[in-house]
Amino acid sequence: MLVFGASWRVGRIAGIEVRVDSSWVVIALLITYSMYLQISQVYEDTSSGAALALAILATVLFFGSVLVHELAHALVSQARGIRVQDITLFLFGGATRARVESRGPGDEFLIALVGPLTSGLLAGLFGIVAGLGRDVLSTPLAGTLGYLAWTNLLLAAFNLIPGFPLDGGRLLRSAIWKASGSLARATYIASLSGQGVGWLLVAGGVAWLLAGDLAGGIWFGFIGWFLVQAARSSYQELQLQQLLRGVEAEDVMAGDLLRIPPELSLQDAVDDYFMRYDHGAFPVDEQGRTIGLLTLRGVRRVPRNEWPTRRVRDHMVPLSEQVVVAPDARMDGVLGKLQDGEAGRVLVVQDGEVVGIITPSDLTRWLRRWRPLDASAR
Ligand SMILES: [Zn+2]
């Protein structure tokens, strides 16, 4: 969810992949620009070069603070045994992808709470450094650090707003979930609250625009609009999950699979299978049993000039390393496995044989087929 477009991998911290969304570039420029305006306005005798340097420093420290906030979520998730997929920095903050709701309201509450707490802590730290450094640091630098203290405090406060998917919305959801025992109901209410808060921010942004504050107006409007979209899409994701509850893996999977014999050369596998059919993986079968999966990714890892001499058997992924479900597995659970797994595919296995493969595009295809049918049935 919350995808603006492309995102780039920038590094790995404590085993967690850190990515930057393309929207971030726009935001980083916007923050630098508004910080530059602010600094040149407040400290009139600062040269424009120094003001720009401070603005860039402030932006870097701001995103550093956001990253620390997200890392707090991620590390507590991991400590509670919930696998974290990655952290993506975008817009007014970041997102930590982890299936937090898989474990129950208590863990979700804890994981949500640690974010704003961390931002509050950072606010205190920046405040102390700015205060202690008042005599040592230049006034604009101390002022910039003081500004970051406020920004982190604002970040903590903003994230505590009870609108899903903000941390406050997650706290609200976990509380309703705990009280009602229904994750669906809790998500619905938290999502409505998120949309309400989002529209309020949009209205606030418009008011600021009308009052003549261009940067503030765009900023608020942008964040509000983003929150509306995010709240809506989190609820849609839940609806998708509920829709899929009544569906089984075999309804969605791509069946009638072609099978590759294990003694085939990689060259023949490429020529006769990957080049001919639009699939990223084929089961490898021996005497009616599936013994592995040959993926395009796996083939690509072998130098091309070695393809004619290498056997499929030596480069397939064993079935034991794949995410596997039964044909009658409920699709809402499969959806979670599909989102969790790095391979982006789930194998449907019956009596030791792969009878189907489910990829996100199979799911999209199924939904496209299903939606018009559903609409005409009403
Ligand atoms: Zn957070």
CSV table of C-alpha atoms and ligand atoms in Angstrom, one decimal:
chain,number,residue,atom,x,y,z
A,1,MET,CA,0.0,0.0,0.0
A,2,LEU,CA,1.0,3.7,0.0
A,3,VAL,CA,2.9,3.3,-3.2
A,4,PHE,CA,3.7,6.5,-5.0
A,5,GLY,CA,5.9,4.9,-7.6
A,6,ALA,CA,9.4,3.7,-7.7
A,7,SER,CA,11.5,3.3,-4.6
A,8,TRP,CA,15.2,2.8,-4.3
A,9,ARG,CA,17.2,0.7,-2.0
A,10,VAL,CA,19.7,2.8,0.0
A,11,GLY,CA,21.1,0.4,2.5
A,12,ARG,CA,20.5,-2.1,5.2
A,13,ILE,CA,20.4,-1.5,9.0
A,14,ALA,CA,20.2,-4.4,11.5
A,15,GLY,CA,19.2,-6.7,8.6
A,16,ILE,CA,16.3,-4.5,7.5
A,17,GLU,CA,16.3,-3.1,4.0
A,18,VAL,CA,15.9,0.7,3.9
A,19,ARG,CA,14.3,2.2,0.8
A,20,VAL,CA,13.6,5.7,-0.4
A,21,ASP,CA,10.3,6.4,-2.3
A,22,SER,CA,10.5,8.6,-5.4
A,23,SER,CA,8.1,11.1,-3.7
A,24,TRP,CA,10.8,11.6,-1.1
A,25,VAL,CA,12.9,13.6,-3.6
A,26,VAL,CA,10.2,16.2,-4.0
A,27,ILE,CA,9.6,16.3,-0.2
A,28,ALA,CA,13.3,16.7,0.5
A,29,LEU,CA,13.5,19.7,-1.9
A,30,LEU,CA,10.3,21.2,-0.3
A,31,ILE,CA,11.7,20.8,3.2
A,32,THR,CA,15.1,22.2,2.2
A,33,TYR,CA,13.4,25.2,0.5
A,34,SER,CA,11.1,26.0,3.4
A,35,MET,CA,13.9,25.6,5.9
A,36,TYR,CA,16.0,27.9,3.8
A,37,LEU,CA,13.3,30.6,3.7
A,38,GLN,CA,12.8,30.2,7.5
A,39,ILE,CA,16.5,30.5,8.3
A,40,SER,CA,17.1,33.5,6.1
A,41,GLN,CA,14.0,35.1,7.6
A,42,VAL,CA,14.8,34.5,11.2
A,43,TYR,CA,18.6,35.1,11.0
A,44,GLU,CA,18.8,38.0,8.7
A,45,ASP,CA,22.6,38.4,8.8
A,46,THR,CA,23.2,34.8,7.8
A,47,SER,CA,24.7,34.5,4.3
A,48,SER,CA,22.6,32.7,1.8
A,49,GLY,CA,25.3,30.0,1.5
A,50,ALA,CA,25.2,29.4,5.2
A,51,ALA,CA,21.4,29.4,5.3
A,52,LEU,CA,21.4,26.8,2.5
A,53,ALA,CA,24.0,24.6,4.3
A,54,LEU,CA,21.9,24.8,7.5
A,55,ALA,CA,18.7,24.0,5.5
A,56,ILE,CA,20.3,20.9,4.0
A,57,LEU,CA,21.6,19.8,7.5
A,58,ALA,CA,18.1,20.3,8.9
A,59,THR,CA,16.6,18.1,6.1
A,60,VAL,CA,19.2,15.4,6.6
A,61,LEU,CA,18.6,15.4,10.4
A,62,PHE,CA,14.9,15.4,9.8
A,63,PHE,CA,15.0,12.3,7.6
A,64,GLY,CA,17.5,10.8,10.0
A,65,SER,CA,14.9,11.3,12.8
A,66,VAL,CA,12.2,9.7,10.7
A,67,LEU,CA,14.5,6.8,10.0
A,68,VAL,CA,15.2,6.3,13.8
A,69,HIS,CA,11.4,6.5,14.4
A,70,GLU,CA,10.8,3.7,11.8
A,71,LEU,CA,13.7,1.7,13.1
A,72,ALA,CA,12.1,1.7,16.6
A,73,HIS,CA,8.9,0.2,15.1
A,74,ALA,CA,11.0,-2.3,13.1
A,75,LEU,CA,13.3,-3.4,16.0
A,76,VAL,CA,10.4,-3.9,18.4
A,77,SER,CA,8.5,-5.9,15.7
A,78,GLN,CA,11.5,-8.1,15.3
A,79,ALA,CA,11.9,-8.5,19.0
A,80,ARG,CA,8.3,-9.7,19.2
A,81,GLY,CA,9.0,-12.2,16.5
A,82,ILE,CA,7.3,-10.4,13.6
A,83,ARG,CA,9.4,-10.4,10.4
A,84,VAL,CA,10.0,-6.9,9.0
A,85,GLN,CA,10.1,-6.7,5.2
A,86,ASP,CA,11.6,-3.2,4.8
A,87,ILE,CA,11.4,0.4,5.7
A,88,THR,CA,10.5,3.0,3.1
A,89,LEU,CA,11.0,6.7,3.6
A,90,PHE,CA,8.5,8.9,1.9
A,91,LEU,CA,6.4,12.0,2.3
A,92,PHE,CA,6.0,13.0,5.9
A,93,GLY,CA,7.8,10.1,7.3
A,94,GLY,CA,8.3,6.4,6.6
A,95,ALA,CA,6.6,3.1,6.6
A,96,THR,CA,7.7,-0.1,8.1
A,97,ARG,CA,6.3,-3.1,6.3
A,98,ALA,CA,5.6,-5.9,8.7
A,99,ARG,CA,2.5,-7.9,9.3
A,100,VAL,CA,2.0,-6.5,12.7
A,101,GLU,CA,-1.7,-7.5,12.9
A,102,SER,CA,-0.7,-11.1,12.6
A,103,ARG,CA,0.1,-11.3,16.3
A,104,GLY,CA,-2.8,-9.7,18.1
A,105,PRO,CA,-3.7,-6.3,19.6
A,106,GLY,CA,-1.1,-6.3,22.4
A,107,ASP,CA,1.8,-6.4,20.0
A,108,GLU,CA,0.3,-3.9,17.6
A,109,PHE,CA,-0.2,-1.5,20.5
A,110,LEU,CA,3.4,-1.9,21.7
A,111,ILE,CA,4.9,-1.6,18.2
A,112,ALA,CA,2.8,1.5,17.4
A,113,LEU,CA,3.6,3.2,20.6
A,114,VAL,CA,7.4,2.9,20.4
A,115,GLY,CA,7.5,5.2,17.3
A,116,PRO,CA,6.0,8.4,18.8
A,117,LEU,CA,8.0,7.7,22.0
A,118,THR,CA,11.2,7.6,20.1
A,119,SER,CA,10.4,10.9,18.3
A,120,GLY,CA,9.6,12.4,21.7
A,121,LEU,CA,13.0,11.2,23.0
A,122,LEU,CA,14.7,12.7,19.9
A,123,ALA,CA,12.9,16.0,20.5
A,124,GLY,CA,14.4,16.0,24.0
A,125,LEU,CA,17.9,15.2,22.8
A,126,PHE,CA,17.8,17.9,20.1
A,127,GLY,CA,16.4,20.3,22.7
A,128,ILE,CA,19.2,19.5,25.2
A,129,VAL,CA,22.0,19.9,22.5
A,130,ALA,CA,20.5,23.1,21.3
A,131,GLY,CA,20.2,24.5,24.8
A,132,LEU,CA,23.7,23.4,26.0
A,133,GLY,CA,25.3,24.4,22.7
A,134,ARG,CA,23.8,27.9,22.8
A,135,ASP,CA,27.1,29.5,23.8
A,136,VAL,CA,29.3,27.2,21.8
A,137,LEU,CA,27.4,26.9,18.5
A,138,SER,CA,26.5,29.7,16.2
A,139,THR,CA,23.1,31.1,16.9
A,140,PRO,CA,21.6,29.9,13.6
A,141,LEU,CA,23.0,26.4,14.1
A,142,ALA,CA,21.6,26.2,17.7
A,143,GLY,CA,18.4,27.6,16.3
A,144,THR,CA,18.2,24.9,13.6
A,145,LEU,CA,18.8,22.1,16.2
A,146,GLY,CA,16.1,23.7,18.4
A,147,TYR,CA,13.8,23.7,15.3
A,148,LEU,CA,14.5,19.9,15.0
A,149,ALA,CA,13.5,19.4,18.6
A,150,TRP,CA,10.2,21.0,17.7
A,151,THR,CA,9.9,19.1,14.5
A,152,ASN,CA,10.4,15.8,16.3
A,153,LEU,CA,7.9,16.8,18.9
A,154,LEU,CA,5.5,17.6,16.1
A,155,LEU,CA,6.3,14.3,14.5
A,156,ALA,CA,5.4,12.5,17.7
A,157,ALA,CA,2.2,14.5,18.1
A,158,PHE,CA,1.2,14.1,14.4
A,159,ASN,CA,1.8,10.4,14.6
A,160,LEU,CA,-0.4,10.1,17.7
A,161,ILE,CA,-3.4,11.5,15.7
A,162,PRO,CA,-5.9,8.6,15.9
A,163,GLY,CA,-6.2,8.0,12.2
A,164,PHE,CA,-5.1,4.8,10.6
A,165,PRO,CA,-2.5,4.1,9.3
A,166,LEU,CA,-0.7,6.7,11.6
A,167,ASP,CA,0.6,5.2,14.8
A,168,GLY,CA,-2.2,6.8,16.7
A,169,GLY,CA,-4.7,5.1,14.4
A,170,ARG,CA,-2.9,1.8,15.1
A,171,LEU,CA,-3.2,2.4,18.8
A,172,LEU,CA,-6.9,3.1,18.3
A,173,ARG,CA,-7.3,0.0,16.2
A,174,SER,CA,-5.6,-2.2,18.7
A,175,ALA,CA,-7.7,-0.8,21.5
A,176,ILE,CA,-11.0,-1.4,19.5
A,177,TRP,CA,-9.7,-4.8,18.4
A,178,LYS,CA,-8.9,-5.8,22.0
A,179,ALA,CA,-12.3,-4.5,23.2
A,180,SER,CA,-14.5,-6.0,20.3
A,181,GLY,CA,-12.4,-9.0,19.3
A,182,SER,CA,-12.9,-8.0,15.7
A,183,LEU,CA,-9.9,-6.8,13.6
A,184,ALA,CA,-12.2,-6.0,10.7
A,185,ARG,CA,-14.4,-3.7,12.8
A,186,ALA,CA,-11.4,-2.1,14.4
A,187,THR,CA,-9.8,-1.4,11.0
A,188,TYR,CA,-13.0,0.0,9.6
A,189,ILE,CA,-13.4,2.5,12.5
A,190,ALA,CA,-9.7,3.4,12.5
A,191,SER,CA,-9.7,3.9,8.7
A,192,LEU,CA,-12.8,6.2,8.9
A,193,SER,CA,-11.1,8.2,11.6
A,194,GLY,CA,-8.0,8.4,9.4
A,195,GLN,CA,-10.0,9.7,6.4
A,196,GLY,CA,-11.7,12.2,8.6
A,197,VAL,CA,-8.5,13.5,10.0
A,198,GLY,CA,-7.1,13.6,6.4
A,199,TRP,CA,-10.0,15.7,5.2
A,200,LEU,CA,-9.5,18.1,8.1
A,201,LEU,CA,-5.9,18.5,7.2
A,202,VAL,CA,-6.8,19.2,3.6
A,203,ALA,CA,-9.3,21.8,4.8
A,204,GLY,CA,-6.6,23.3,7.0
A,205,GLY,CA,-4.3,23.4,4.0
A,206,VAL,CA,-6.8,25.2,1.9
A,207,ALA,CA,-7.4,27.7,4.7
A,208,TRP,CA,-3.6,28.4,5.0
A,209,LEU,CA,-3.4,28.8,1.2
A,210,LEU,CA,-6.3,31.3,1.3
A,211,ALA,CA,-4.5,33.1,4.2
A,212,GLY,CA,-1.5,33.5,1.9
A,213,ASP,CA,0.9,30.9,3.3
A,214,LEU,CA,1.7,28.9,0.1
A,215,ALA,CA,4.3,26.5,1.5
A,216,GLY,CA,2.3,25.7,4.7
A,217,GLY,CA,-0.9,25.3,2.7
A,218,ILE,CA,0.6,22.9,0.1
A,219,TRP,CA,2.3,21.0,3.0
A,220,PHE,CA,-0.9,20.5,5.0
A,221,GLY,CA,-3.0,19.8,1.9
A,222,PHE,CA,-0.5,17.2,0.7
A,223,ILE,CA,-0.3,15.4,4.0
A,224,GLY,CA,-4.0,15.4,4.4
A,225,TRP,CA,-4.6,14.1,0.9
A,226,PHE,CA,-2.0,11.4,1.5
A,227,LEU,CA,-3.6,10.4,4.8
A,228,VAL,CA,-7.1,10.1,3.1
A,229,GLN,CA,-5.6,7.8,0.5
A,230,ALA,CA,-3.6,5.7,2.9
A,231,ALA,CA,-6.6,5.2,5.3
A,232,ARG,CA,-8.8,4.3,2.3
A,233,SER,CA,-6.3,1.8,0.9
A,234,SER,CA,-5.7,0.1,4.3
A,235,TYR,CA,-9.4,-0.5,4.5
A,236,GLN,CA,-9.6,-1.7,0.9
A,237,GLU,CA,-6.8,-4.1,1.7
A,238,LEU,CA,-8.8,-5.5,4.6
A,239,GLN,CA,-11.9,-5.8,2.3
A,240,LEU,CA,-9.8,-7.7,-0.1
A,241,GLN,CA,-8.8,-10.0,2.7
A,242,GLN,CA,-12.4,-10.5,3.6
A,243,LEU,CA,-13.4,-11.1,0.0
A,244,LEU,CA,-10.7,-13.7,-0.3
A,245,ARG,CA,-11.8,-15.5,2.9
A,246,GLY,CA,-14.4,-17.4,0.9
A,247,VAL,CA,-12.1,-18.3,-1.9
A,248,GLU,CA,-9.7,-21.2,-2.0
A,249,ALA,CA,-6.2,-21.3,-3.5
A,250,GLU,CA,-7.2,-23.6,-6.4
A,251,ASP,CA,-9.8,-21.0,-7.5
A,252,VAL,CA,-7.1,-18.4,-8.1
A,253,MET,CA,-4.0,-20.4,-9.0
A,254,ALA,CA,-2.6,-20.8,-12.5
A,255,GLY,CA,-3.1,-24.6,-13.1
A,256,ASP,CA,-2.2,-26.9,-16.0
A,257,LEU,CA,1.4,-26.3,-15.4
A,258,LEU,CA,4.1,-27.3,-17.7
A,259,ARG,CA,6.8,-29.4,-16.0
A,260,ILE,CA,10.5,-29.4,-16.7
A,261,PRO,CA,12.4,-32.7,-16.6
A,262,PRO,CA,15.4,-32.5,-14.2
A,263,GLU,CA,18.0,-33.7,-16.7
A,264,LEU,CA,17.3,-30.9,-19.2
A,265,SER,CA,20.0,-28.4,-19.8
A,266,LEU,CA,19.5,-24.8,-18.7
A,267,GLN,CA,19.8,-23.8,-22.4
A,268,ASP,CA,16.9,-26.0,-23.4
A,269,ALA,CA,14.9,-24.9,-20.4
A,270,VAL,CA,15.3,-21.3,-21.5
A,271,ASP,CA,14.6,-22.0,-25.2
A,272,ASP,CA,11.6,-24.4,-24.7
A,273,TYR,CA,10.0,-23.0,-21.6
A,274,PHE,CA,11.0,-19.5,-20.4
A,275,MET,CA,11.2,-18.0,-23.9
A,276,ARG,CA,8.0,-19.7,-25.1
A,277,TYR,CA,5.7,-19.1,-22.1
A,278,ASP,CA,5.2,-16.1,-20.0
A,279,HIS,CA,6.1,-17.6,-16.6
A,280,GLY,CA,8.8,-16.8,-14.2
A,281,ALA,CA,9.1,-20.3,-12.8
A,282,PHE,CA,8.3,-24.0,-13.7
A,283,PRO,CA,8.0,-27.0,-11.4
A,284,VAL,CA,10.6,-29.7,-12.0
A,285,ASP,CA,9.0,-33.1,-11.9
A,286,GLU,CA,10.5,-36.6,-11.6
A,287,GLN,CA,8.2,-39.7,-11.7
A,288,GLY,CA,5.1,-37.7,-11.0
A,289,ARG,CA,6.6,-35.9,-8.0
A,290,THR,CA,7.7,-32.3,-7.9
A,291,ILE,CA,11.2,-32.1,-6.7
A,292,GLY,CA,11.9,-28.4,-7.1
A,293,LEU,CA,11.2,-25.2,-9.0
A,294,LEU,CA,13.3,-23.7,-11.7
A,295,THR,CA,13.0,-19.9,-11.7
A,296,LEU,CA,14.2,-17.4,-14.3
A,297,ARG,CA,16.0,-15.7,-11.5
A,298,GLY,CA,17.9,-18.9,-10.7
A,299,VAL,CA,18.8,-19.4,-14.3
A,300,ARG,CA,20.1,-15.8,-14.6
A,301,ARG,CA,22.5,-16.4,-11.8
A,302,VAL,CA,24.4,-18.9,-14.0
A,303,PRO,CA,26.7,-17.3,-16.7
A,304,ARG,CA,25.0,-17.6,-20.1
A,305,ASN,CA,27.9,-19.6,-21.7
A,306,GLU,CA,27.5,-22.3,-19.1
A,307,TRP,CA,23.7,-22.9,-19.9
A,308,PRO,CA,24.3,-25.7,-22.4
A,309,THR,CA,26.3,-27.8,-20.0
A,310,ARG,CA,24.4,-27.2,-16.7
A,311,ARG,CA,21.5,-29.4,-15.7
A,312,VAL,CA,18.1,-28.1,-14.4
A,313,ARG,CA,18.5,-30.4,-11.4
A,314,ASP,CA,21.5,-28.5,-10.0
A,315,HIS,CA,20.0,-25.1,-10.3
A,316,MET,CA,16.4,-25.6,-9.2
A,317,VAL,CA,15.2,-24.4,-5.8
A,318,PRO,CA,14.1,-27.4,-3.6
A,319,LEU,CA,10.4,-27.6,-2.8
A,320,SER,CA,11.3,-27.4,0.9
A,321,GLU,CA,12.5,-23.8,0.4
A,322,GLN,CA,9.2,-22.7,-1.2
A,323,VAL,CA,6.1,-21.2,0.3
A,324,VAL,CA,3.6,-24.1,-0.1
A,325,VAL,CA,-0.2,-24.3,0.5
A,326,ALA,CA,-2.8,-26.9,0.0
A,327,PRO,CA,-5.4,-26.5,-2.9
A,328,ASP,CA,-8.2,-25.8,-0.3
A,329,ALA,CA,-6.2,-23.2,1.6
A,330,ARG,CA,-8.1,-20.0,2.2
A,331,MET,CA,-7.0,-17.2,0.0
A,332,ASP,CA,-6.9,-14.6,2.8
A,333,GLY,CA,-4.1,-16.5,4.4
A,334,VAL,CA,-2.4,-17.1,1.1
A,335,LEU,CA,-2.5,-13.3,0.5
A,336,GLY,CA,-0.5,-12.8,3.6
A,337,LYS,CA,2.0,-15.4,2.6
A,338,LEU,CA,2.2,-13.8,-0.9
A,339,GLN,CA,3.0,-10.4,0.7
A,340,ASP,CA,5.5,-11.9,3.2
A,341,GLY,CA,7.5,-14.1,0.9
A,342,GLU,CA,10.4,-12.7,-1.0
A,343,ALA,CA,9.8,-14.8,-4.0
A,344,GLY,CA,6.4,-13.3,-4.7
A,345,ARG,CA,4.9,-16.7,-5.4
A,346,VAL,CA,3.1,-19.4,-3.5
A,347,LEU,CA,3.0,-23.0,-4.7
A,348,VAL,CA,-0.1,-25.1,-4.4
A,349,VAL,CA,0.8,-28.6,-3.6
A,350,GLN,CA,-1.3,-31.8,-3.6
A,351,ASP,CA,0.2,-35.2,-2.8
A,352,GLY,CA,3.7,-34.0,-3.3
A,353,GLU,CA,3.0,-32.5,-6.6
A,354,VAL,CA,2.8,-28.8,-7.5
A,355,VAL,CA,-0.6,-28.4,-9.1
A,356,GLY,CA,-0.6,-24.6,-9.3
A,357,ILE,CA,1.3,-21.4,-8.8
A,358,ILE,CA,-0.1,-18.2,-7.4
A,359,THR,CA,1.6,-14.9,-8.1
A,360,PRO,CA,0.3,-11.4,-7.5
A,361,SER,CA,-0.6,-11.2,-11.2
A,362,ASP,CA,-2.8,-14.3,-10.9
A,363,LEU,CA,-4.6,-12.7,-8.1
A,364,THR,CA,-5.1,-9.5,-10.1
A,365,ARG,CA,-6.4,-11.5,-13.0
A,366,TRP,CA,-8.8,-13.3,-10.7
A,367,LEU,CA,-10.1,-10.1,-9.2
A,368,ARG,CA,-10.6,-8.6,-12.7
A,369,ARG,CA,-12.7,-11.6,-13.6
A,370,TRP,CA,-14.5,-11.6,-10.4
A,371,ARG,CA,-15.4,-7.9,-10.0
A,372,PRO,CA,-17.7,-7.6,-13.0
A,373,LEU,CA,-19.5,-10.8,-12.0
A,374,ASP,CA,-20.0,-9.5,-8.6
A,375,ALA,CA,-21.4,-6.1,-9.9
A,376,SER,CA,-23.9,-7.8,-12.2
A,377,ALA,CA,-25.1,-10.1,-9.4
A,378,ARG,CA,-26.2,-7.2,-7.3
B,1,ZN,ZN,5.4,5.5,13.4
